Coordinates of C-alpha atoms in Angstrom, one line a residue:
X1 CA -85.1 58.7 20.5
X2 CA -85.0 56.0 17.9
X3 CA -83.3 52.7 18.4
X4 CA -80.7 53.6 15.8
X5 CA -79.3 56.3 18.0
X6 CA -78.0 53.7 20.5
X7 CA -75.8 51.8 18.0
X8 CA -73.0 53.1 15.8
X9 CA -73.8 53.2 12.2
X10 CA -72.9 50.0 10.3
X11 CA -70.0 50.4 7.9
X12 CA -70.9 50.5 4.3
X13 CA -70.2 47.2 2.6
X14 CA -68.3 47.4 -0.7
X15 CA -70.4 46.6 -3.7
X16 CA -70.1 43.0 -4.8
X17 CA -68.6 42.9 -8.3
X18 CA -70.8 41.3 -10.8
X19 CA -69.5 38.2 -12.4
X20 CA -67.6 38.9 -15.5
X21 CA -69.5 36.4 -17.5
X22 CA -72.9 37.9 -17.0
X23 CA -72.9 41.8 -16.8
X24 CA -69.7 42.6 -18.6
X25 CA -70.3 45.1 -21.4
X26 CA -68.1 43.1 -23.7
X27 CA -70.2 40.0 -23.3
X28 CA -73.3 42.0 -23.8
X29 CA -72.0 43.2 -27.2
X30 CA -70.4 40.0 -28.2
X31 CA -73.4 37.7 -27.7
X32 CA -75.8 39.7 -30.0
X33 CA -73.1 40.2 -32.6
X34 CA -72.4 36.5 -32.8
X35 CA -76.0 35.7 -32.9
X36 CA -76.5 38.2 -35.7
X37 CA -73.7 36.8 -37.7
X38 CA -75.0 33.2 -37.3
X39 CA -78.5 34.3 -38.4
X40 CA -77.1 36.2 -41.3
X41 CA -75.1 33.1 -42.4
X42 CA -78.2 31.0 -42.2
X43 CA -80.2 33.5 -44.2
X44 CA -77.6 34.0 -46.7
X45 CA -77.2 30.3 -47.5
X46 CA -80.4 30.0 -49.6
X47 CA -79.8 33.5 -51.0
X48 CA -76.4 32.6 -52.4
X49 CA -77.8 30.3 -55.0
X50 CA -78.8 33.1 -57.4
X51 CA -75.3 34.6 -57.1
X52 CA -73.9 31.7 -59.1
X53 CA -74.5 33.7 -62.2
X54 CA -73.4 37.0 -60.8
X55 CA -70.0 38.6 -61.5
X56 CA -67.1 36.7 -59.8
X57 CA -66.3 39.7 -57.5
X58 CA -69.6 39.7 -55.7
X59 CA -69.2 36.7 -53.6
X60 CA -65.7 37.6 -52.2
X61 CA -67.0 41.1 -51.4
X62 CA -69.8 39.7 -49.4
X63 CA -67.4 37.4 -47.5
X64 CA -65.0 40.2 -46.8
X65 CA -67.7 42.4 -45.4
X66 CA -69.0 39.7 -43.1
X67 CA -65.5 38.9 -41.8
X68 CA -64.7 42.6 -41.1
X69 CA -67.9 42.9 -39.1
X70 CA -67.2 39.8 -37.1
X71 CA -63.6 41.0 -36.3
X72 CA -64.7 44.4 -35.2
X73 CA -67.2 42.8 -32.8
X74 CA -64.6 40.5 -31.3
X75 CA -62.1 43.3 -30.8
X76 CA -64.7 45.5 -29.0
X77 CA -65.5 42.5 -26.7
X78 CA -61.8 42.0 -25.8
X79 CA -61.2 45.7 -25.1
X80 CA -64.3 45.9 -22.8
X81 CA -63.3 42.8 -20.9
X82 CA -59.7 44.1 -20.3
X83 CA -60.9 47.4 -19.0
X84 CA -63.3 45.8 -16.5
X85 CA -60.6 43.3 -15.2
X86 CA -58.2 46.0 -13.9
X87 CA -60.4 47.3 -11.1
X88 CA -61.2 43.8 -10.0
X89 CA -57.4 43.0 -9.6
X90 CA -57.0 46.2 -7.5
X91 CA -59.9 45.2 -5.2
X92 CA -58.6 41.6 -4.8
X93 CA -55.1 42.8 -3.8
X94 CA -54.4 42.0 0.0
X95 CA -54.7 44.9 2.2
X96 CA -51.3 45.2 4.0
X97 CA -50.2 47.9 6.2
X98 CA -46.9 49.7 5.8
X99 CA -45.7 48.2 9.2
X100 CA -46.2 44.7 8.0
X101 CA -44.0 45.1 4.9
X102 CA -40.2 44.8 5.4
X103 CA -38.3 48.0 4.9
X104 CA -36.4 48.3 1.6
X105 CA -33.0 48.4 3.4
X106 CA -33.6 45.2 5.5
X107 CA -31.1 42.4 5.0
X108 CA -34.0 39.9 4.8
X109 CA -35.7 41.8 2.1
X110 CA -35.0 40.1 -1.2
X111 CA -31.8 38.4 -0.1
X112 CA -32.6 36.5 3.1
X113 CA -33.9 33.4 1.3
X114 CA -30.9 33.4 -1.1
X115 CA -28.3 33.6 1.7
X116 CA -30.0 30.8 3.7
X117 CA -30.1 28.6 0.6
X118 CA -26.4 29.4 -0.2
X119 CA -25.3 28.5 3.4
X120 CA -27.2 25.2 3.2
X121 CA -25.7 24.3 -0.1
X122 CA -22.2 25.1 1.2
X123 CA -22.7 22.8 4.3
X124 CA -24.1 20.0 2.1
X125 CA -21.0 20.3 -0.3
X126 CA -18.6 20.2 2.7
X127 CA -20.3 17.1 4.1
X128 CA -20.1 15.4 0.8
X129 CA -16.4 16.2 0.4
X130 CA -15.7 14.9 3.9
X131 CA -17.6 11.7 3.2
X132 CA -15.5 11.3 0.0
X133 CA -12.3 11.8 1.9
X134 CA -13.3 9.3 4.5
X135 CA -14.2 6.7 1.8
X136 CA -10.8 7.3 0.2
X137 CA -9.0 6.8 3.6
X138 CA -10.9 3.5 4.1
X139 CA -10.0 2.3 0.7
X140 CA -6.3 3.2 1.2
X141 CA -6.2 1.3 4.6
X142 CA -7.9 -1.7 3.0
X143 CA -5.5 -1.7 0.0
X144 CA -2.4 -1.5 2.3
X145 CA -3.7 -4.3 4.5
X146 CA -4.3 -6.5 1.4
X147 CA -0.8 -5.8 0.1
X148 CA 0.9 -6.5 3.4
X149 CA -1.1 -9.8 3.8
X150 CA 0.0 -10.9 0.3
X151 CA 3.7 -10.1 1.2
X152 CA 3.4 -12.1 4.4
X153 CA 1.8 -15.1 2.6
X154 CA 4.6 -15.2 0.0
X155 CA 7.3 -14.9 2.7
X156 CA 5.8 -17.7 4.8
X157 CA 5.5 -19.9 1.7
X158 CA 9.1 -19.3 0.8
X159 CA 10.3 -20.0 4.3
X160 CA 8.5 -23.4 4.4
X161 CA 9.8 -24.4 0.9
X162 CA 13.3 -23.4 1.8
X163 CA 13.1 -25.3 5.0
X164 CA 12.1 -28.5 3.2
X165 CA 14.6 -28.1 0.4
X166 CA 17.4 -27.3 2.9
X167 CA 16.8 -30.5 4.8
X168 CA 16.7 -32.5 1.5
X169 CA 20.0 -30.9 0.4
X170 CA 21.5 -31.7 3.7
X171 CA 20.7 -35.4 3.2
X172 CA 22.0 -35.4 -0.4
X173 CA 25.2 -33.6 0.6
X174 CA 25.8 -36.1 3.5
X175 CA 25.5 -39.2 1.3
X176 CA 27.4 -37.6 -1.5
X177 CA 30.2 -36.8 1.0
X178 CA 30.2 -40.5 2.1
X179 CA 30.5 -41.6 -1.6
X180 CA 33.4 -39.2 -2.3
X181 CA 35.2 -40.4 0.8
X182 CA 34.7 -44.2 0.1
X183 CA 35.2 -44.2 -3.7
X184 CA 38.6 -44.1 -5.4
X185 CA 39.7 -40.6 -6.1
X186 CA 40.2 -41.1 -9.8
X187 CA 36.9 -43.0 -10.4
X188 CA 34.1 -41.4 -12.4
X189 CA 31.7 -42.1 -9.5
X190 CA 33.8 -40.0 -7.2
X191 CA 33.8 -37.2 -9.7
X192 CA 30.0 -37.3 -9.8
X193 CA 29.9 -37.2 -6.0
X194 CA 32.1 -34.2 -6.0
X195 CA 29.9 -32.4 -8.6
X196 CA 26.9 -33.1 -6.4
X197 CA 28.7 -31.5 -3.4
X198 CA 29.6 -28.5 -5.5
X199 CA 26.0 -28.0 -6.7
X200 CA 24.8 -28.3 -3.1
X201 CA 27.4 -25.8 -1.8
X202 CA 26.4 -23.4 -4.5
X203 CA 22.6 -23.7 -3.8
X204 CA 22.6 -23.6 0.0
X205 CA 23.9 -20.0 0.4
X206 CA 21.1 -18.8 -2.0
X207 CA 18.5 -20.6 0.1
X208 CA 19.9 -18.8 3.1
X209 CA 19.6 -15.5 1.1
X210 CA 16.0 -16.3 0.4
X211 CA 15.2 -16.8 4.0
X212 CA 17.0 -13.5 4.9
X213 CA 15.1 -11.7 2.1
X214 CA 11.8 -12.9 3.4
X215 CA 12.4 -11.1 6.7
X216 CA 10.1 -8.2 7.3
X217 CA 11.1 -7.3 10.9
X218 CA 10.5 -3.6 11.7
X219 CA 13.6 -1.4 11.4
X220 CA 15.1 0.4 14.4
X221 CA 14.2 4.0 13.3
X222 CA 15.4 7.3 14.7
X223 CA 15.0 10.9 13.4
X224 CA 17.6 11.5 10.7
X225 CA 18.3 14.2 8.1
X226 CA 17.3 13.4 4.5
X227 CA 20.5 15.1 3.2
X228 CA 22.6 12.8 5.3
X229 CA 20.9 9.7 3.9
X230 CA 21.5 11.0 0.3
X231 CA 25.2 11.6 1.1
X232 CA 25.6 8.1 2.5
X233 CA 24.0 6.6 -0.6
X234 CA 26.3 8.7 -2.9
X235 CA 29.4 7.6 -0.9
X236 CA 28.3 3.9 -1.2
X237 CA 28.0 4.2 -4.9
X238 CA 31.6 5.5 -5.2
X239 CA 32.8 2.2 -3.9
X240 CA 30.3 -0.1 -5.7
X241 CA 31.5 -2.4 -8.5
X242 CA 28.8 -1.1 -10.8
X243 CA 28.7 2.7 -10.9
X244 CA 26.7 5.2 -13.0
X245 CA 28.4 7.6 -15.3
X246 CA 26.0 10.4 -14.4
X247 CA 24.5 10.9 -10.9
X248 CA 22.9 14.0 -9.5
X249 CA 21.8 14.5 -5.9
X250 CA 19.2 17.0 -5.0
X251 CA 17.7 18.0 -1.7
X252 CA 14.7 20.2 -1.2
X253 CA 15.1 22.7 1.8
X254 CA 11.6 22.0 3.0
X255 CA 12.2 18.2 3.4
X256 CA 11.0 17.0 6.8
X257 CA 13.3 14.7 8.8
X258 CA 12.5 11.0 8.1
X259 CA 12.1 8.4 10.9
X260 CA 14.4 5.8 9.4
X261 CA 17.4 3.5 9.7
X262 CA 19.8 5.7 7.8
X263 CA 22.2 2.9 6.9
X264 CA 19.5 0.6 5.6
X265 CA 17.8 3.4 3.6
X266 CA 21.1 4.6 2.1
X267 CA 22.1 1.1 1.1
X268 CA 18.7 0.6 -0.5
X269 CA 19.0 3.7 -2.7
X270 CA 22.6 2.9 -3.7
X271 CA 21.6 -0.7 -4.4
X272 CA 18.8 0.5 -6.8
X273 CA 21.4 2.4 -8.9
X274 CA 23.9 -0.5 -8.9
X275 CA 21.4 -3.2 -9.7
X276 CA 19.9 -1.1 -12.6
X277 CA 23.3 -0.6 -14.1
X278 CA 24.1 -4.4 -13.8
X279 CA 20.7 -5.4 -15.2
X280 CA 20.7 -3.1 -18.2
X281 CA 24.4 -2.9 -18.9
X282 CA 23.8 0.8 -19.9
X283 CA 25.6 2.5 -17.0
X284 CA 27.3 5.0 -19.5
X285 CA 24.0 5.9 -21.1
X286 CA 21.6 6.3 -18.2
X287 CA 21.4 9.5 -16.1
X288 CA 20.4 9.1 -12.5
X289 CA 19.1 11.6 -10.0
X290 CA 18.6 10.9 -6.3
X291 CA 16.4 13.5 -4.5
X292 CA 14.4 14.0 -1.4
X293 CA 11.6 16.2 -0.5
X294 CA 8.2 16.4 1.2
X295 CA 5.5 14.0 0.2
X296 CA 4.1 16.4 -2.4
X297 CA 7.5 16.9 -4.0
X298 CA 8.9 15.2 -7.2
X299 CA 12.3 15.3 -8.7
X300 CA 12.6 17.8 -11.4
X301 CA 9.0 19.1 -10.8
X302 CA 7.6 17.2 -13.8
X303 CA 5.4 14.8 -11.9
X304 CA 4.4 17.0 -9.0
X305 CA 4.5 20.6 -7.9
X306 CA 4.8 20.2 -4.2
X307 CA 1.3 21.3 -3.5
X308 CA 0.8 18.8 -0.7
X309 CA -1.5 16.5 -2.7
X310 CA -0.8 12.9 -3.8
X311 CA 2.2 13.1 -6.2
X312 CA 1.3 9.7 -7.7
X313 CA -2.1 10.9 -8.7
X314 CA -0.5 14.1 -10.2
X315 CA 2.0 11.9 -12.1
X316 CA -0.8 9.8 -13.5
X317 CA -2.5 12.9 -14.7
X318 CA 0.7 14.0 -16.4
X319 CA 0.9 10.8 -18.4
X320 CA 3.0 8.5 -16.1
X321 CA 2.1 4.9 -15.6
X322 CA 2.0 4.3 -11.9
X323 CA 2.4 1.0 -10.0
X324 CA 1.8 1.5 -6.3
X325 CA 3.3 -1.7 -4.8
X326 CA 2.8 -0.6 -1.1
X327 CA 0.2 2.0 -0.2
X328 CA 1.7 4.5 2.3
X329 CA -0.2 5.3 5.5
X330 CA -1.9 8.5 6.3
X331 CA 0.3 11.3 7.6
X332 CA 3.4 13.2 6.7
X333 CA 6.2 11.4 4.7
X334 CA 9.6 12.1 3.3
X335 CA 9.8 11.2 -0.4
X336 CA 13.0 9.6 -1.6
X337 CA 13.0 9.4 -5.4
X338 CA 15.4 7.8 -7.8
X339 CA 14.9 9.2 -11.3
X340 CA 16.4 7.4 -14.4
X341 CA 16.2 9.5 -17.5
X342 CA 16.0 8.0 -20.9
X343 CA 14.0 5.1 -22.3
X344 CA 11.7 3.6 -19.5
X345 CA 12.8 0.3 -17.9
X346 CA 10.5 -2.7 -18.5
X347 CA 8.0 -3.4 -15.8
X348 CA 9.2 -7.0 -15.2
X349 CA 12.7 -5.7 -14.7
X350 CA 11.6 -3.1 -12.2
X351 CA 9.6 -5.7 -10.3
X352 CA 12.6 -7.9 -10.2
X353 CA 14.8 -5.2 -8.8
X354 CA 12.5 -4.0 -6.0
X355 CA 11.0 -7.4 -4.9
X356 CA 13.2 -9.2 -2.3
X357 CA 12.4 -12.7 -3.5
X358 CA 12.7 -12.1 -7.2
X359 CA 15.9 -10.2 -6.7
X360 CA 17.5 -13.3 -5.1
X361 CA 16.4 -15.5 -7.9
X362 CA 17.8 -13.0 -10.5
X363 CA 21.2 -12.8 -8.7
X364 CA 21.4 -16.6 -8.6
X365 CA 20.7 -16.9 -12.3
X366 CA 23.3 -14.3 -13.1
X367 CA 25.8 -16.1 -10.9
X368 CA 26.2 -12.9 -8.9
X369 CA 28.0 -13.7 -5.6
X370 CA 26.8 -12.3 -2.4
X371 CA 28.5 -9.1 -1.3
X372 CA 30.9 -9.3 1.7
X373 CA 28.7 -6.8 3.5
X374 CA 25.5 -8.7 2.5
X375 CA 23.3 -8.1 -0.5
X376 CA 21.8 -4.7 -1.3
X377 CA 18.4 -4.3 0.5
X378 CA 15.5 -4.2 -1.9
X379 CA 13.2 -1.2 -2.0
X380 CA 10.0 -3.2 -1.2
X381 CA 11.4 -4.8 1.9
X382 CA 12.9 -1.4 3.1
X383 CA 9.5 0.3 2.6
X384 CA 7.8 -2.4 4.6
X385 CA 10.3 -2.4 7.4
X386 CA 9.9 1.4 7.7
X387 CA 6.1 1.2 7.6
X388 CA 6.2 3.4 4.5
X389 CA 5.2 3.0 0.9
X390 CA 6.7 2.3 -2.6
X391 CA 5.6 3.3 -6.1
X392 CA 7.1 2.6 -9.5
X393 CA 6.5 5.1 -12.4
X394 CA 7.4 4.9 -16.1
X395 CA 6.9 7.5 -18.8
X396 CA 7.5 6.9 -22.5
X397 CA 9.6 10.1 -22.7
X398 CA 10.7 11.1 -19.2
X399 CA 12.0 7.6 -18.2
X400 CA 11.6 5.8 -14.8
X401 CA 11.1 6.8 -11.2
X402 CA 11.2 4.7 -8.0
X403 CA 9.6 6.5 -5.0
X404 CA 10.1 5.5 -1.4
X405 CA 7.7 7.0 1.1
X406 CA 9.3 7.1 4.6
X407 CA 7.3 8.4 7.6
X408 CA 8.5 11.8 8.7
X409 CA 8.8 13.4 12.1
X410 CA 6.2 16.0 13.0
X411 CA 4.6 17.6 16.0
X412 CA 1.9 14.9 16.1
X413 CA 4.4 12.1 15.5
X414 CA 7.4 12.7 17.7
X415 CA 10.6 10.9 17.0
X416 CA 11.0 7.6 18.9
X417 CA 13.8 7.3 21.4
X418 CA 16.8 5.4 20.1
X419 CA 16.3 1.7 20.8
X420 CA 18.7 0.4 23.5
X421 CA 21.6 -1.7 22.2
X422 CA 21.1 -5.4 22.8
X423 CA 23.1 -7.1 25.4
X424 CA 25.0 -9.0 22.8
X425 CA 24.3 -8.1 19.2
X426 CA 24.4 -10.6 16.5
X427 CA 27.6 -10.8 14.5
X428 CA 28.0 -8.3 11.7
X429 CA 27.9 -9.9 8.2
X430 CA 31.6 -9.3 7.6
X431 CA 32.5 -11.3 10.6
X432 CA 30.4 -14.3 9.6
X433 CA 33.1 -15.6 7.3
X434 CA 34.9 -17.2 10.2
X435 CA 33.7 -20.8 10.7
X436 CA 29.9 -20.7 10.7
X437 CA 28.5 -22.7 13.6
X438 CA 26.5 -25.8 12.5
X439 CA 23.5 -26.5 14.7
X440 CA 21.3 -29.6 14.7
X441 CA 17.8 -28.9 15.9
X442 CA 15.7 -32.0 17.0
X443 CA 12.0 -31.2 17.3
X444 CA 9.0 -33.4 16.6
X445 CA 6.7 -30.4 15.7
X446 CA 7.5 -29.2 12.2
X447 CA 6.2 -25.6 12.8
X448 CA 8.4 -25.3 15.9
X449 CA 11.4 -26.6 14.0
X450 CA 10.8 -24.0 11.3
X451 CA 10.8 -21.2 13.9
X452 CA 14.1 -22.6 15.4
X453 CA 15.7 -22.7 11.9
X454 CA 14.5 -19.2 10.9
X455 CA 15.5 -17.6 14.2
X456 CA 19.0 -19.2 14.4
X457 CA 19.7 -18.5 10.7
X458 CA 19.0 -14.9 11.3
X459 CA 21.7 -14.9 14.0
X460 CA 24.3 -16.3 11.5
X461 CA 24.1 -20.1 12.2
X462 CA 23.7 -22.9 9.7
X463 CA 20.8 -25.1 10.9
X464 CA 19.6 -28.6 10.1
X465 CA 16.4 -29.9 11.5
X466 CA 15.4 -33.5 12.3
X467 CA 12.0 -34.5 13.5
X468 CA 12.9 -38.1 14.4
X469 CA 15.2 -39.2 17.2
X470 CA 16.7 -42.1 15.2
X471 CA 17.5 -39.8 12.3
X472 CA 19.3 -37.4 14.6
X473 CA 21.4 -40.2 16.1
X474 CA 22.3 -41.6 12.6
X475 CA 23.3 -38.1 11.4
X476 CA 25.6 -37.5 14.4
X477 CA 27.0 -41.1 14.2
X478 CA 27.8 -40.8 10.5
X479 CA 29.7 -37.5 11.0
X480 CA 30.3 -36.8 14.6
X481 CA 32.5 -33.7 14.1
X482 CA 30.2 -31.8 11.8
X483 CA 27.9 -30.1 14.3
X484 CA 29.0 -27.6 16.8
X485 CA 25.8 -28.0 19.0
X486 CA 22.6 -29.9 19.3
X487 CA 19.3 -28.2 20.4
X488 CA 16.5 -30.5 21.6
X489 CA 13.2 -28.6 21.3
X490 CA 10.5 -28.3 24.0
X491 CA 8.3 -31.0 22.5
X492 CA 11.0 -33.6 23.2
X493 CA 12.8 -32.1 26.1
X494 CA 9.8 -32.7 28.4
X495 CA 9.8 -36.4 27.5
X496 CA 12.2 -39.1 28.7
X497 CA 13.2 -39.7 25.1
X498 CA 14.7 -36.2 24.9
X499 CA 16.9 -36.7 27.9
X500 CA 17.9 -40.2 26.5
X501 CA 18.8 -38.6 23.2
X502 CA 21.1 -36.2 24.9
X503 CA 22.8 -39.0 26.8
X504 CA 23.2 -41.0 23.6
X505 CA 24.7 -38.0 21.8
X506 CA 27.2 -37.6 24.6
X507 CA 28.2 -41.2 24.2
X508 CA 28.9 -40.6 20.5
X509 CA 30.8 -37.4 21.2
X510 CA 31.5 -36.3 24.7
X511 CA 32.3 -32.6 23.8
X512 CA 29.2 -32.0 21.7
X513 CA 27.2 -29.2 23.5
X514 CA 23.5 -30.2 24.1
X515 CA 20.8 -27.7 24.9
X516 CA 17.4 -28.7 26.5
X517 CA 14.3 -26.8 27.3
X518 CA 12.3 -26.9 30.5
X519 CA 13.4 -27.9 34.0
X520 CA 16.8 -28.3 35.7
X521 CA 17.0 -32.1 35.5
X522 CA 19.9 -33.5 33.5
X523 CA 22.2 -30.4 33.6
X524 CA 25.5 -30.2 35.4
X525 CA 28.7 -32.3 35.5
X526 CA 26.8 -35.6 35.8
X527 CA 23.9 -34.7 33.4
X528 CA 23.6 -35.0 29.6
X529 CA 22.6 -31.3 29.0
X530 CA 25.1 -28.5 29.0
X531 CA 22.4 -25.8 29.0
X532 CA 18.8 -25.9 30.1
X533 CA 16.6 -23.0 29.1
X534 CA 13.0 -22.2 30.3
X535 CA 10.0 -22.0 28.1
X536 CA 8.7 -20.1 26.1
X537 CA 11.5 -20.1 23.6
X538 CA 13.7 -17.0 23.4
X539 CA 15.6 -17.4 20.2
X540 CA 18.1 -14.5 20.8
X541 CA 18.9 -16.0 24.2
X542 CA 19.3 -19.4 22.7
X543 CA 21.7 -18.1 20.0
X544 CA 23.9 -16.5 22.7
X545 CA 23.9 -19.7 24.7
X546 CA 24.8 -21.8 21.7
X547 CA 27.6 -19.4 20.7
X548 CA 29.0 -19.4 24.3
X549 CA 28.9 -23.2 24.4
X550 CA 30.6 -23.6 21.0
X551 CA 33.3 -21.0 22.0
X552 CA 34.3 -23.2 24.9
X553 CA 35.7 -25.8 22.4
X554 CA 36.9 -29.2 23.5
X555 CA 36.6 -29.6 27.2
X556 CA 34.8 -26.3 27.5
X557 CA 31.5 -27.5 26.2
X558 CA 30.0 -27.7 29.7
X559 CA 29.8 -24.0 30.0
X560 CA 26.9 -22.8 32.1
X561 CA 25.9 -20.3 29.4
X562 CA 22.7 -18.7 30.5
X563 CA 21.1 -20.8 33.1
X564 CA 17.4 -20.6 33.3

């Protein structure tokens, strides 16, 4: 037995293909052909000299024959190389079994990579869209914060200026009153003094209107029906002095219920119509439309289609010029829109009508007296007090639109419970025509005096502030019967000087009510103070106490009021 019988035969190895560059038949034919052509060319070069005298067709014929031979040789070389390359490609193909290849009907065959890429692209696009929305939300919040900060800064500046001018006017009016009383009635000097008093009396109510217009206290809101607000506004316009010849009221059935002060909102919408008629003098030409709808709604459908998007952006795309004075917050809103058809109103006129401070100045310049039920609320202050938004829109053909965005009730934002009525509400505006109480506030701290003045004026009092004890004594001594009460602030009440001031004021006028802050000392039948209140200062409580003391009249000034 040979050794080869113990081992299986070795598999035959496939023949190693020869390199194409060496043994290929094409190369074997091409190389000698090229060499022959090159040699023929070399040999022909010295032979061509005698052809110079030959006929002219001999030389082209020789060149054509040589070129044809060379082309034929190259073609045979290319054909041989192509036929030899096909078996090599078949031998080099990877050997795969049928089990390794995916079936033709498998989902991953041909489409798996495409579906995975499509899902990744969809997720990437969704992430980019969410990032864009988040960026827009942050920009909206930042813009609203900047707008509100600017409004607060303007209001604070106006309050401080009004406070200083009011004190200066009080001094001017006091000395002018002394002159008018001391001078002969028919003298020119007395006439000048009377004119000074008339000018002061005309300016002081407008300063008070400025202070009231600068208020941005949140409104007491409840869930109301938008249709009811529109009906109230239309009823108010029927009794207004300036009425529009054409007014349409529209209400979309899908309007959500707004969270609002219905009376304040209705007076704002009615005031917009009345002020536009007064400012333009074109009440018979302008056509007004009051409407309400969801936040994606627009009156007439020209500037929005109710698709739930931003109606101001849709309006800008439709050719409207949009001024967003107060960016609304995120969330559902009820859109109240006043449309004025015709030529668009000027931008400066629109800003004057909706801005609380500019509107007071305009009414003063027009000589427009205050309404008996107070001035019309402005759209910007109403939007701020409702935590909503405001936009002004103008179009060269379609006219003007004023949009108020009021937060709407929804499942995620339930309606707040009605606020409980205060123990003793402030007097309504129509009842403040009875003698207004004059209050003298004595406070060394100017900022504290400003707070006293603003808070008491909001309750319907006329307030004068003195920051010096001697000035307070001089003012009361010069005109003892002018003031109905004196309030000594916490900065002076804690000092002996504050108690001494109260005692001196009682010497000048025994029935003058005096209010002190902090402690029980000095109050009672033998003390100088009629009312002592604890700190910190509670302005509504102080207003009720002053009103109670002043209502006691002569001999009733020592009412206990609200004892600390």
